[in-house]
């Protein structure tokens, strides 16, 4: 099962991906997480990506395409995977198609999580993330049991630098301009599976599972 999770920042891709990992046993591949790990470790890649991420812009296509090309070669991807936050441009989607077709593979389903814009700002500014395991929380909609600490691993929860109001506004614009065209792209390929992303986290999970059949 090779999946793409599509949706604006704050739609719930990461939240649902973590639940899907447990159900289906396939890895979540998040370009955002990979970039943040590189940032934390001060790699050349991380240093290069930082200014784009801080501004709420997309990191250049060739950088993220290179990350994905490599990651998909790993053993744990051979039985399927979930791409979370990739592709984000038509050029990335085309590059992905090329990489996969050269390996006699392809994407099976694109889960498009639909959430109206006016819901996203509150979701993003209230998001908290575990420093150690990456689990996501929300101060109001999905709080951890003990404030500031991860339920899963006890790690410290932090607020992402780019989850402030100004950067969120640019990320939403970038989404509309550069990522939204992918809805059409995958619709034309017959791969698009729209899912209503409003409601309880568990309800949305059930919708995704029923769409996947
Ligand atoms: P994405 O990966 O698409 O940017 P996340 O999964 O990180 O989105 O979710 C963004 C924020 O919204 C997080 O704080 C998360 O806890 C919260 N969230 C996720 N799903 C829902 C939901 N159905 N209702 C309310 N808040 C949600
Ligand atoms: P969100 O979960 O809110 O959608 P991500 O963690 O996926 O955010 O991405 C954070 C930032 O990392 C993006 O704003 C962008 O700068 C960079 N990034 C992540 N994935 C990509 C991608 N596929 N192409 C370009 N930039 C990316
Ligand atoms: Zn944790």
XYZ file of C-alpha atoms and ligand atoms in Angstrom:
268
model
C 0.000 0.000 0.000
C 1.719 3.171 -1.236
C -0.136 6.213 0.029
C 0.114 9.966 -0.236
C -1.462 12.151 2.458
C -2.423 15.461 0.948
C -3.882 18.499 2.665
C -3.081 22.009 3.859
C -0.819 22.652 6.849
C -2.808 21.709 9.938
C -5.216 19.378 8.115
C -4.184 16.489 10.358
C -1.809 14.598 8.050
C 0.770 13.884 10.744
C -1.872 12.982 13.325
C -3.579 10.516 11.000
C -0.286 9.156 9.669
C 0.806 8.109 13.165
C -2.488 6.212 13.624
C -2.215 4.618 10.177
C 1.331 3.440 10.958
C -0.068 1.472 13.890
C -2.931 -0.015 11.905
C -1.145 -0.921 8.696
C 2.466 -1.322 9.837
C 3.863 0.806 7.030
C 6.212 3.724 7.719
C 5.274 7.408 7.712
C 7.665 9.403 5.585
C 7.413 13.083 6.429
C 9.695 15.442 4.541
C 8.977 18.069 7.216
C 10.193 15.695 9.972
C 13.282 14.735 7.962
C 14.102 18.408 7.354
C 13.605 19.277 11.052
C 15.884 16.413 12.107
C 18.530 17.772 9.731
C 18.051 21.244 11.161
C 18.488 19.992 14.707
C 21.632 18.084 13.739
C 22.954 21.103 11.809
C 23.636 19.066 8.665
C 24.410 20.851 5.416
C 20.900 19.982 4.230
C 19.358 21.376 7.415
C 21.305 24.610 7.183
C 20.243 25.016 3.560
C 16.563 24.335 4.344
C 16.300 26.604 7.382
C 15.718 29.928 5.649
C 12.912 28.510 3.523
C 11.210 26.842 6.476
C 11.485 29.932 8.681
C 9.848 32.020 5.966
C 7.065 29.488 5.405
C 8.311 28.877 1.865
C 8.898 25.536 0.232
C 12.370 24.058 0.251
C 13.586 23.685 -3.376
C 12.126 20.717 -5.261
C 15.466 19.037 -5.983
C 16.279 18.925 -2.254
C 13.094 17.153 -1.189
C 13.011 14.928 -4.281
C 16.524 13.743 -3.383
C 15.409 12.978 0.182
C 12.440 10.920 -1.025
C 14.363 9.113 -3.760
C 16.800 7.861 -1.118
C 14.288 7.126 1.599
C 12.091 4.972 -0.650
C 15.030 2.649 -1.312
C 15.124 1.555 2.341
C 14.005 -1.965 3.286
C 11.115 -0.782 5.433
C 9.451 0.824 2.387
C 9.287 -2.297 0.284
C 5.868 -3.375 1.631
C 4.388 0.115 1.371
C 4.634 3.558 2.908
C 2.789 6.771 3.596
C 4.107 10.026 2.220
C 3.176 12.892 4.555
C 3.859 16.376 3.190
C 5.329 15.158 -0.102
C 4.701 15.892 -2.934
C 3.870 19.582 -2.487
C 4.333 20.827 -6.056
C 3.411 19.424 -9.453
C 7.143 19.117 -10.234
C 7.584 16.964 -7.117
C 4.614 14.785 -8.094
C 6.022 14.280 -11.583
C 9.448 13.417 -10.198
C 7.834 10.924 -7.809
C 5.950 9.264 -10.676
C 9.187 8.941 -12.609
C 11.143 7.507 -9.660
C 8.405 4.967 -8.943
C 7.769 3.923 -12.526
C 11.486 3.218 -12.954
C 11.092 0.830 -10.011
C 7.903 -0.705 -11.502
C 5.905 0.826 -8.719
C 3.415 3.637 -8.197
C 1.078 5.397 -5.793
C -2.140 3.494 -4.984
C -4.206 6.139 -3.181
C -4.010 9.833 -2.401
C -5.918 10.648 0.784
C -6.878 14.306 0.497
C -7.800 15.641 3.943
C -10.147 18.576 3.423
C -10.284 21.304 6.081
C -11.486 24.877 5.460
C -8.900 27.634 5.861
C -10.574 29.312 8.829
C -10.025 26.188 10.947
C -6.304 25.876 10.199
C -4.788 28.880 11.991
C -6.125 27.745 15.388
C -4.982 24.189 14.807
C -1.460 25.283 13.898
C -0.859 27.902 16.573
C -2.087 25.419 19.224
C 0.011 22.528 17.920
C 2.625 21.027 20.216
C 5.077 18.330 19.172
C 7.178 15.859 21.141
C 10.894 16.553 20.809
C 11.749 12.883 21.182
C 9.146 10.860 19.259
C 7.426 13.505 17.116
C 3.925 12.764 18.410
C 1.614 15.740 17.818
C -0.778 17.315 20.313
C -3.036 20.340 20.481
C -3.375 22.530 23.567
C -7.183 22.487 23.283
C -8.269 19.831 20.774
C -5.858 17.038 21.734
C -3.968 17.867 24.932
C -1.438 15.541 26.561
C -2.403 14.163 29.970
C 0.434 15.957 31.706
C 1.019 19.476 30.433
C 4.239 19.825 28.466
C 5.040 16.092 28.433
C 4.411 13.429 25.795
C 1.912 10.670 26.715
C 3.810 8.136 24.637
C 7.401 8.665 25.724
C 7.463 11.392 28.381
C 9.468 13.666 26.057
C 9.242 17.434 26.196
C 6.552 19.102 24.062
C 7.556 22.166 22.079
C 5.972 24.628 19.673
C 7.438 24.623 16.164
C 9.136 27.889 15.136
C 6.976 28.060 12.001
C 3.672 27.639 13.871
C 3.356 31.373 14.585
C 0.616 33.486 13.001
C 2.783 35.275 10.425
C 4.505 32.149 9.113
C 1.242 30.219 9.085
C -0.256 32.903 6.827
C 2.549 32.444 4.273
C 2.351 28.660 4.487
C -1.372 28.768 3.708
C -0.740 31.009 0.698
C 2.029 28.737 -0.517
C -0.337 25.796 -0.143
C -3.013 27.438 -2.287
C -0.588 28.452 -4.988
C 1.752 25.502 -5.194
C 0.170 22.440 -3.579
C -3.558 22.735 -4.282
C -2.995 22.010 -8.017
C -2.084 18.464 -6.949
C -5.742 17.814 -6.193
C -6.473 18.129 -9.887
C -3.320 16.230 -10.802
C -4.310 13.154 -8.776
C -7.997 13.480 -9.594
C -7.134 13.118 -13.286
C -5.120 10.004 -12.498
C -8.107 8.523 -10.635
C -6.138 8.309 -7.374
C -7.793 11.065 -5.336
C -9.732 9.971 -2.234
C -11.215 13.067 -0.574
C -11.897 12.811 3.158
C -13.692 15.383 5.279
C -11.115 16.510 7.845
C -13.544 18.219 10.213
C -14.623 16.340 13.303
C -12.975 14.242 15.983
C -9.547 12.777 15.231
C -10.908 9.230 15.619
C -13.848 9.931 13.276
C -11.498 11.121 10.575
C -9.340 8.056 11.057
C -12.426 5.836 10.589
C -13.277 7.721 7.387
C -9.788 7.153 6.004
C -9.811 3.471 6.882
C -13.185 3.012 5.184
C -11.970 4.837 2.067
C -8.949 2.512 1.936
C -11.281 -0.469 2.193
P -0.492 18.475 9.460
O 0.493 17.348 9.623
O -1.464 18.244 8.348
O 0.141 19.824 9.381
P -1.210 17.845 12.241
O -1.577 16.412 12.196
O 0.097 18.207 12.829
O -1.404 18.514 10.770
O -2.381 18.619 13.022
C -2.283 20.025 13.250
C -2.821 20.324 14.643
O -4.229 20.100 14.677
C -2.229 19.465 15.749
O -2.082 20.240 16.902
C -3.271 18.370 15.946
O -3.275 17.894 17.292
C -4.568 19.110 15.641
N -5.586 18.258 15.012
C -5.408 17.193 14.184
N -6.590 16.670 13.816
C -7.563 17.427 14.407
C -8.985 17.407 14.412
N -9.659 16.490 13.710
N -9.627 18.353 15.122
C -8.946 19.279 15.829
N -7.608 19.367 15.872
C -6.902 18.444 15.163
P 2.858 20.903 8.035
O 2.784 19.624 8.816
O 2.395 22.051 8.822
O 2.167 20.803 6.721
P 5.575 20.162 7.372
O 6.209 19.634 8.601
O 5.080 19.162 6.392
O 4.404 21.170 7.787
O 6.563 21.146 6.612
C 7.252 22.170 7.290
C 8.104 22.942 6.290
O 9.080 22.062 5.717
C 7.351 23.513 5.095
O 6.776 24.779 5.381
C 8.466 23.605 4.053
O 9.311 24.709 4.290
C 9.277 22.339 4.343
N 8.800 21.193 3.541
C 8.259 20.027 4.017
N 7.932 19.206 3.013
C 8.272 19.860 1.852
C 8.154 19.549 0.471
N 7.621 18.387 0.046
N 8.590 20.476 -0.412
C 9.132 21.627 -0.026
N 9.250 21.991 1.253
C 8.833 21.124 2.198
Zn 7.055 11.513 22.629
